[in-house]
Amino acid sequence: MMILSWFRCLSGALLGIVLGLVGVSSVMAQSIGPMDITNPSAEAGKTAELLQATPRPKRSRTEPFGANLFRGGFGGEREDGLNPDYIVSPGDQINLRIWGAVEMNNMVTVDPQGNIFVPGVGPVTVGG
């Protein structure tokens, strides 16, 4: 009994799907319509009119990934916010980290001559 009711349900669903597909195909056939093959230029004119009357979606121009790198717009901008055109001048403070033969991690001030003093090395010109 259970199998018979399941079969009826399945056959009803398949019949609905088949009828639905037939209805869709008949609608598609009606919307396309027959072509007049005796006068192909008339069909071409109708096609051109339909194409012109069809609204086209506006497409935004999508640029390839990384295209901004080739425009040169970011030449003076850095991620860390530092200005690459900055000129070190007297009174500026520089965080100096040195390791190796001499080790140092201090904030040093640029003197009036544009130098900083590194212990074990001597004066180093950084200004200008």
mmCIF file with all atom_site columns, C-alpha atoms in Angstrom:
data_model
loop_
_atom_site.group_PDB
_atom_site.id
_atom_site.type_symbol
_atom_site.label_atom_id
_atom_site.label_alt_id
_atom_site.label_comp_id
_atom_site.label_asym_id
_atom_site.label_entity_id
_atom_site.label_seq_id
_atom_site.pdbx_PDB_ins_code
_atom_site.Cartn_x
_atom_site.Cartn_y
_atom_site.Cartn_z
_atom_site.occupancy
_atom_site.B_iso_or_equiv
_atom_site.pdbx_formal_charge
_atom_site.auth_seq_id
_atom_site.auth_comp_id
_atom_site.auth_asym_id
_atom_site.auth_atom_id
_atom_site.pdbx_PDB_model_num
ATOM 1   C CA . MET A 1 1   ? 0.000  0.000  0.000   1.00 0.00 ? 1   MET A CA 1
ATOM 2   C CA . MET A 1 2   ? 2.803  2.386  0.927   1.00 0.00 ? 2   MET A CA 1
ATOM 3   C CA . ILE A 1 3   ? 4.669  1.722  -2.317  1.00 0.00 ? 3   ILE A CA 1
ATOM 4   C CA . LEU A 1 4   ? 1.532  2.343  -4.384  1.00 0.00 ? 4   LEU A CA 1
ATOM 5   C CA . SER A 1 5   ? 0.892  5.750  -2.787  1.00 0.00 ? 5   SER A CA 1
ATOM 6   C CA . TRP A 1 6   ? 4.562  6.684  -3.210  1.00 0.00 ? 6   TRP A CA 1
ATOM 7   C CA . PHE A 1 7   ? 4.393  5.680  -6.896  1.00 0.00 ? 7   PHE A CA 1
ATOM 8   C CA . ARG A 1 8   ? 1.247  7.807  -7.427  1.00 0.00 ? 8   ARG A CA 1
ATOM 9   C CA . CYS A 1 9   ? 2.939  10.787 -5.808  1.00 0.00 ? 9   CYS A CA 1
ATOM 10  C CA . LEU A 1 10  ? 6.052  10.345 -7.935  1.00 0.00 ? 10  LEU A CA 1
ATOM 11  C CA . SER A 1 11  ? 4.095  9.896  -11.171 1.00 0.00 ? 11  SER A CA 1
ATOM 12  C CA . GLY A 1 12  ? 2.034  13.006 -10.388 1.00 0.00 ? 12  GLY A CA 1
ATOM 13  C CA . ALA A 1 13  ? 5.199  15.025 -9.807  1.00 0.00 ? 13  ALA A CA 1
ATOM 14  C CA . LEU A 1 14  ? 6.749  13.771 -13.054 1.00 0.00 ? 14  LEU A CA 1
ATOM 15  C CA . LEU A 1 15  ? 3.568  14.590 -14.962 1.00 0.00 ? 15  LEU A CA 1
ATOM 16  C CA . GLY A 1 16  ? 3.648  18.123 -13.521 1.00 0.00 ? 16  GLY A CA 1
ATOM 17  C CA . ILE A 1 17  ? 7.275  18.553 -14.543 1.00 0.00 ? 17  ILE A CA 1
ATOM 18  C CA . VAL A 1 18  ? 6.606  17.280 -18.081 1.00 0.00 ? 18  VAL A CA 1
ATOM 19  C CA . LEU A 1 19  ? 3.563  19.542 -18.477 1.00 0.00 ? 19  LEU A CA 1
ATOM 20  C CA . GLY A 1 20  ? 5.561  22.457 -17.138 1.00 0.00 ? 20  GLY A CA 1
ATOM 21  C CA . LEU A 1 21  ? 8.358  21.842 -19.627 1.00 0.00 ? 21  LEU A CA 1
ATOM 22  C CA . VAL A 1 22  ? 5.898  21.570 -22.505 1.00 0.00 ? 22  VAL A CA 1
ATOM 23  C CA . GLY A 1 23  ? 4.326  24.856 -21.420 1.00 0.00 ? 23  GLY A CA 1
ATOM 24  C CA . VAL A 1 24  ? 7.717  26.558 -21.247 1.00 0.00 ? 24  VAL A CA 1
ATOM 25  C CA . SER A 1 25  ? 8.766  25.318 -24.672 1.00 0.00 ? 25  SER A CA 1
ATOM 26  C CA . SER A 1 26  ? 5.492  26.457 -26.228 1.00 0.00 ? 26  SER A CA 1
ATOM 27  C CA . VAL A 1 27  ? 5.917  29.915 -24.693 1.00 0.00 ? 27  VAL A CA 1
ATOM 28  C CA . MET A 1 28  ? 9.466  30.093 -26.023 1.00 0.00 ? 28  MET A CA 1
ATOM 29  C CA . ALA A 1 29  ? 8.308  28.996 -29.477 1.00 0.00 ? 29  ALA A CA 1
ATOM 30  C CA . GLN A 1 30  ? 5.568  31.624 -29.480 1.00 0.00 ? 30  GLN A CA 1
ATOM 31  C CA . SER A 1 31  ? 7.880  34.435 -28.388 1.00 0.00 ? 31  SER A CA 1
ATOM 32  C CA . ILE A 1 32  ? 10.439 33.676 -31.089 1.00 0.00 ? 32  ILE A CA 1
ATOM 33  C CA . GLY A 1 33  ? 7.897  33.286 -33.870 1.00 0.00 ? 33  GLY A CA 1
ATOM 34  C CA . PRO A 1 34  ? 8.345  32.041 -37.413 1.00 0.00 ? 34  PRO A CA 1
ATOM 35  C CA . MET A 1 35  ? 10.938 33.622 -39.669 1.00 0.00 ? 35  MET A CA 1
ATOM 36  C CA . ASP A 1 36  ? 10.193 34.989 -43.110 1.00 0.00 ? 36  ASP A CA 1
ATOM 37  C CA . ILE A 1 37  ? 12.865 33.279 -45.196 1.00 0.00 ? 37  ILE A CA 1
ATOM 38  C CA . THR A 1 38  ? 11.575 34.769 -48.450 1.00 0.00 ? 38  THR A CA 1
ATOM 39  C CA . ASN A 1 39  ? 12.743 38.265 -47.427 1.00 0.00 ? 39  ASN A CA 1
ATOM 40  C CA . PRO A 1 40  ? 15.912 37.969 -45.274 1.00 0.00 ? 40  PRO A CA 1
ATOM 41  C CA . SER A 1 41  ? 16.611 41.720 -45.342 1.00 0.00 ? 41  SER A CA 1
ATOM 42  C CA . ALA A 1 42  ? 13.283 42.381 -43.599 1.00 0.00 ? 42  ALA A CA 1
ATOM 43  C CA . GLU A 1 43  ? 14.276 39.941 -40.859 1.00 0.00 ? 43  GLU A CA 1
ATOM 44  C CA . ALA A 1 44  ? 17.657 41.642 -40.530 1.00 0.00 ? 44  ALA A CA 1
ATOM 45  C CA . GLY A 1 45  ? 15.926 45.012 -40.171 1.00 0.00 ? 45  GLY A CA 1
ATOM 46  C CA . LYS A 1 46  ? 13.638 43.649 -37.457 1.00 0.00 ? 46  LYS A CA 1
ATOM 47  C CA . THR A 1 47  ? 16.614 42.179 -35.648 1.00 0.00 ? 47  THR A CA 1
ATOM 48  C CA . ALA A 1 48  ? 18.476 45.487 -35.791 1.00 0.00 ? 48  ALA A CA 1
ATOM 49  C CA . GLU A 1 49  ? 15.408 47.322 -34.440 1.00 0.00 ? 49  GLU A CA 1
ATOM 50  C CA . LEU A 1 50  ? 15.075 44.837 -31.590 1.00 0.00 ? 50  LEU A CA 1
ATOM 51  C CA . LEU A 1 51  ? 18.752 45.186 -30.719 1.00 0.00 ? 51  LEU A CA 1
ATOM 52  C CA . GLN A 1 52  ? 18.509 48.985 -30.653 1.00 0.00 ? 52  GLN A CA 1
ATOM 53  C CA . ALA A 1 53  ? 15.329 48.914 -28.557 1.00 0.00 ? 53  ALA A CA 1
ATOM 54  C CA . THR A 1 54  ? 16.817 46.527 -25.999 1.00 0.00 ? 54  THR A CA 1
ATOM 55  C CA . PRO A 1 55  ? 18.193 48.490 -23.023 1.00 0.00 ? 55  PRO A CA 1
ATOM 56  C CA . ARG A 1 56  ? 21.835 47.738 -22.336 1.00 0.00 ? 56  ARG A CA 1
ATOM 57  C CA . PRO A 1 57  ? 23.147 47.606 -18.775 1.00 0.00 ? 57  PRO A CA 1
ATOM 58  C CA . LYS A 1 58  ? 25.873 50.122 -18.057 1.00 0.00 ? 58  LYS A CA 1
ATOM 59  C CA . ARG A 1 59  ? 29.189 48.408 -17.532 1.00 0.00 ? 59  ARG A CA 1
ATOM 60  C CA . SER A 1 60  ? 31.754 49.929 -15.283 1.00 0.00 ? 60  SER A CA 1
ATOM 61  C CA . ARG A 1 61  ? 35.305 49.582 -16.499 1.00 0.00 ? 61  ARG A CA 1
ATOM 62  C CA . THR A 1 62  ? 37.004 47.091 -14.230 1.00 0.00 ? 62  THR A CA 1
ATOM 63  C CA . GLU A 1 63  ? 40.749 47.472 -14.147 1.00 0.00 ? 63  GLU A CA 1
ATOM 64  C CA . PRO A 1 64  ? 43.084 44.516 -13.820 1.00 0.00 ? 64  PRO A CA 1
ATOM 65  C CA . PHE A 1 65  ? 44.456 43.773 -10.368 1.00 0.00 ? 65  PHE A CA 1
ATOM 66  C CA . GLY A 1 66  ? 47.553 45.882 -9.666  1.00 0.00 ? 66  GLY A CA 1
ATOM 67  C CA . ALA A 1 67  ? 46.952 48.389 -12.492 1.00 0.00 ? 67  ALA A CA 1
ATOM 68  C CA . ASN A 1 68  ? 47.459 51.275 -10.040 1.00 0.00 ? 68  ASN A CA 1
ATOM 69  C CA . LEU A 1 69  ? 51.092 50.234 -9.607  1.00 0.00 ? 69  LEU A CA 1
ATOM 70  C CA . PHE A 1 70  ? 51.846 51.192 -13.199 1.00 0.00 ? 70  PHE A CA 1
ATOM 71  C CA . ARG A 1 71  ? 50.249 54.649 -13.053 1.00 0.00 ? 71  ARG A CA 1
ATOM 72  C CA . GLY A 1 72  ? 52.907 56.036 -10.729 1.00 0.00 ? 72  GLY A CA 1
ATOM 73  C CA . GLY A 1 73  ? 50.378 57.720 -8.444  1.00 0.00 ? 73  GLY A CA 1
ATOM 74  C CA . PHE A 1 74  ? 51.925 56.351 -5.279  1.00 0.00 ? 74  PHE A CA 1
ATOM 75  C CA . GLY A 1 75  ? 55.530 57.386 -5.891  1.00 0.00 ? 75  GLY A CA 1
ATOM 76  C CA . GLY A 1 76  ? 55.746 59.777 -2.937  1.00 0.00 ? 76  GLY A CA 1
ATOM 77  C CA . GLU A 1 77  ? 53.492 57.878 -0.562  1.00 0.00 ? 77  GLU A CA 1
ATOM 78  C CA . ARG A 1 78  ? 54.723 55.186 1.786   1.00 0.00 ? 78  ARG A CA 1
ATOM 79  C CA . GLU A 1 79  ? 52.856 52.808 4.048   1.00 0.00 ? 79  GLU A CA 1
ATOM 80  C CA . ASP A 1 80  ? 54.672 54.032 7.146   1.00 0.00 ? 80  ASP A CA 1
ATOM 81  C CA . GLY A 1 81  ? 53.738 57.683 6.485   1.00 0.00 ? 81  GLY A CA 1
ATOM 82  C CA . LEU A 1 82  ? 57.335 58.862 6.079   1.00 0.00 ? 82  LEU A CA 1
ATOM 83  C CA . ASN A 1 83  ? 58.173 61.470 3.465   1.00 0.00 ? 83  ASN A CA 1
ATOM 84  C CA . PRO A 1 84  ? 60.982 60.201 1.192   1.00 0.00 ? 84  PRO A CA 1
ATOM 85  C CA . ASP A 1 85  ? 61.858 63.812 0.251   1.00 0.00 ? 85  ASP A CA 1
ATOM 86  C CA . TYR A 1 86  ? 62.539 64.832 3.874   1.00 0.00 ? 86  TYR A CA 1
ATOM 87  C CA . ILE A 1 87  ? 66.008 66.323 4.471   1.00 0.00 ? 87  ILE A CA 1
ATOM 88  C CA . VAL A 1 88  ? 67.646 65.561 7.823   1.00 0.00 ? 88  VAL A CA 1
ATOM 89  C CA . SER A 1 89  ? 68.668 68.813 9.499   1.00 0.00 ? 89  SER A CA 1
ATOM 90  C CA . PRO A 1 90  ? 70.354 69.892 12.782  1.00 0.00 ? 90  PRO A CA 1
ATOM 91  C CA . GLY A 1 91  ? 68.223 69.238 15.860  1.00 0.00 ? 91  GLY A CA 1
ATOM 92  C CA . ASP A 1 92  ? 66.460 66.193 14.379  1.00 0.00 ? 92  ASP A CA 1
ATOM 93  C CA . GLN A 1 93  ? 66.399 63.096 16.534  1.00 0.00 ? 93  GLN A CA 1
ATOM 94  C CA . ILE A 1 94  ? 67.207 59.691 15.051  1.00 0.00 ? 94  ILE A CA 1
ATOM 95  C CA . ASN A 1 95  ? 66.518 56.349 16.678  1.00 0.00 ? 95  ASN A CA 1
ATOM 96  C CA . LEU A 1 96  ? 69.795 54.498 16.118  1.00 0.00 ? 96  LEU A CA 1
ATOM 97  C CA . ARG A 1 97  ? 69.994 50.707 16.464  1.00 0.00 ? 97  ARG A CA 1
ATOM 98  C CA . ILE A 1 98  ? 73.387 49.126 15.823  1.00 0.00 ? 98  ILE A CA 1
ATOM 99  C CA . TRP A 1 99  ? 74.540 45.551 16.377  1.00 0.00 ? 99  TRP A CA 1
ATOM 100 C CA . GLY A 1 100 ? 77.694 43.694 15.603  1.00 0.00 ? 100 GLY A CA 1
ATOM 101 C CA . ALA A 1 101 ? 81.133 44.950 16.781  1.00 0.00 ? 101 ALA A CA 1
ATOM 102 C CA . VAL A 1 102 ? 79.347 47.913 18.426  1.00 0.00 ? 102 VAL A CA 1
ATOM 103 C CA . GLU A 1 103 ? 75.882 47.534 19.907  1.00 0.00 ? 103 GLU A CA 1
ATOM 104 C CA . MET A 1 104 ? 73.635 50.514 20.534  1.00 0.00 ? 104 MET A CA 1
ATOM 105 C CA . ASN A 1 105 ? 69.930 51.319 20.761  1.00 0.00 ? 105 ASN A CA 1
ATOM 106 C CA . ASN A 1 106 ? 69.614 55.047 21.514  1.00 0.00 ? 106 ASN A CA 1
ATOM 107 C CA . MET A 1 107 ? 67.951 58.209 20.336  1.00 0.00 ? 107 MET A CA 1
ATOM 108 C CA . VAL A 1 108 ? 70.666 60.549 18.987  1.00 0.00 ? 108 VAL A CA 1
ATOM 109 C CA . THR A 1 109 ? 70.390 64.219 17.998  1.00 0.00 ? 109 THR A CA 1
ATOM 110 C CA . VAL A 1 110 ? 71.867 65.658 14.799  1.00 0.00 ? 110 VAL A CA 1
ATOM 111 C CA . ASP A 1 111 ? 74.488 68.302 15.709  1.00 0.00 ? 111 ASP A CA 1
ATOM 112 C CA . PRO A 1 112 ? 74.829 71.734 13.985  1.00 0.00 ? 112 PRO A CA 1
ATOM 113 C CA . GLN A 1 113 ? 77.309 70.266 11.472  1.00 0.00 ? 113 GLN A CA 1
ATOM 114 C CA . GLY A 1 114 ? 74.774 67.581 10.396  1.00 0.00 ? 114 GLY A CA 1
ATOM 115 C CA . ASN A 1 115 ? 76.527 64.712 12.216  1.00 0.00 ? 115 ASN A CA 1
ATOM 116 C CA . ILE A 1 116 ? 75.581 62.130 14.805  1.00 0.00 ? 116 ILE A CA 1
ATOM 117 C CA . PHE A 1 117 ? 78.143 60.528 17.090  1.00 0.00 ? 117 PHE A CA 1
ATOM 118 C CA . VAL A 1 118 ? 78.329 56.730 17.156  1.00 0.00 ? 118 VAL A CA 1
ATOM 119 C CA . PRO A 1 119 ? 80.439 55.310 20.042  1.00 0.00 ? 119 PRO A CA 1
ATOM 120 C CA . GLY A 1 120 ? 83.323 53.201 18.755  1.00 0.00 ? 120 GLY A CA 1
ATOM 121 C CA . VAL A 1 121 ? 82.873 54.645 15.256  1.00 0.00 ? 121 VAL A CA 1
ATOM 122 C CA . GLY A 1 122 ? 82.957 58.423 15.621  1.00 0.00 ? 122 GLY A CA 1
ATOM 123 C CA . PRO A 1 123 ? 80.963 61.158 13.877  1.00 0.00 ? 123 PRO A CA 1
ATOM 124 C CA . VAL A 1 124 ? 78.732 60.096 10.967  1.00 0.00 ? 124 VAL A CA 1
ATOM 125 C CA . THR A 1 125 ? 77.274 62.698 8.580   1.00 0.00 ? 125 THR A CA 1
ATOM 126 C CA . VAL A 1 126 ? 73.509 62.317 8.188   1.00 0.00 ? 126 VAL A CA 1
ATOM 127 C CA . GLY A 1 127 ? 72.338 65.894 7.501   1.00 0.00 ? 127 GLY A CA 1
ATOM 128 C CA . GLY A 1 128 ? 71.736 67.468 4.150   1.00 0.00 ? 128 GLY A CA 1
#
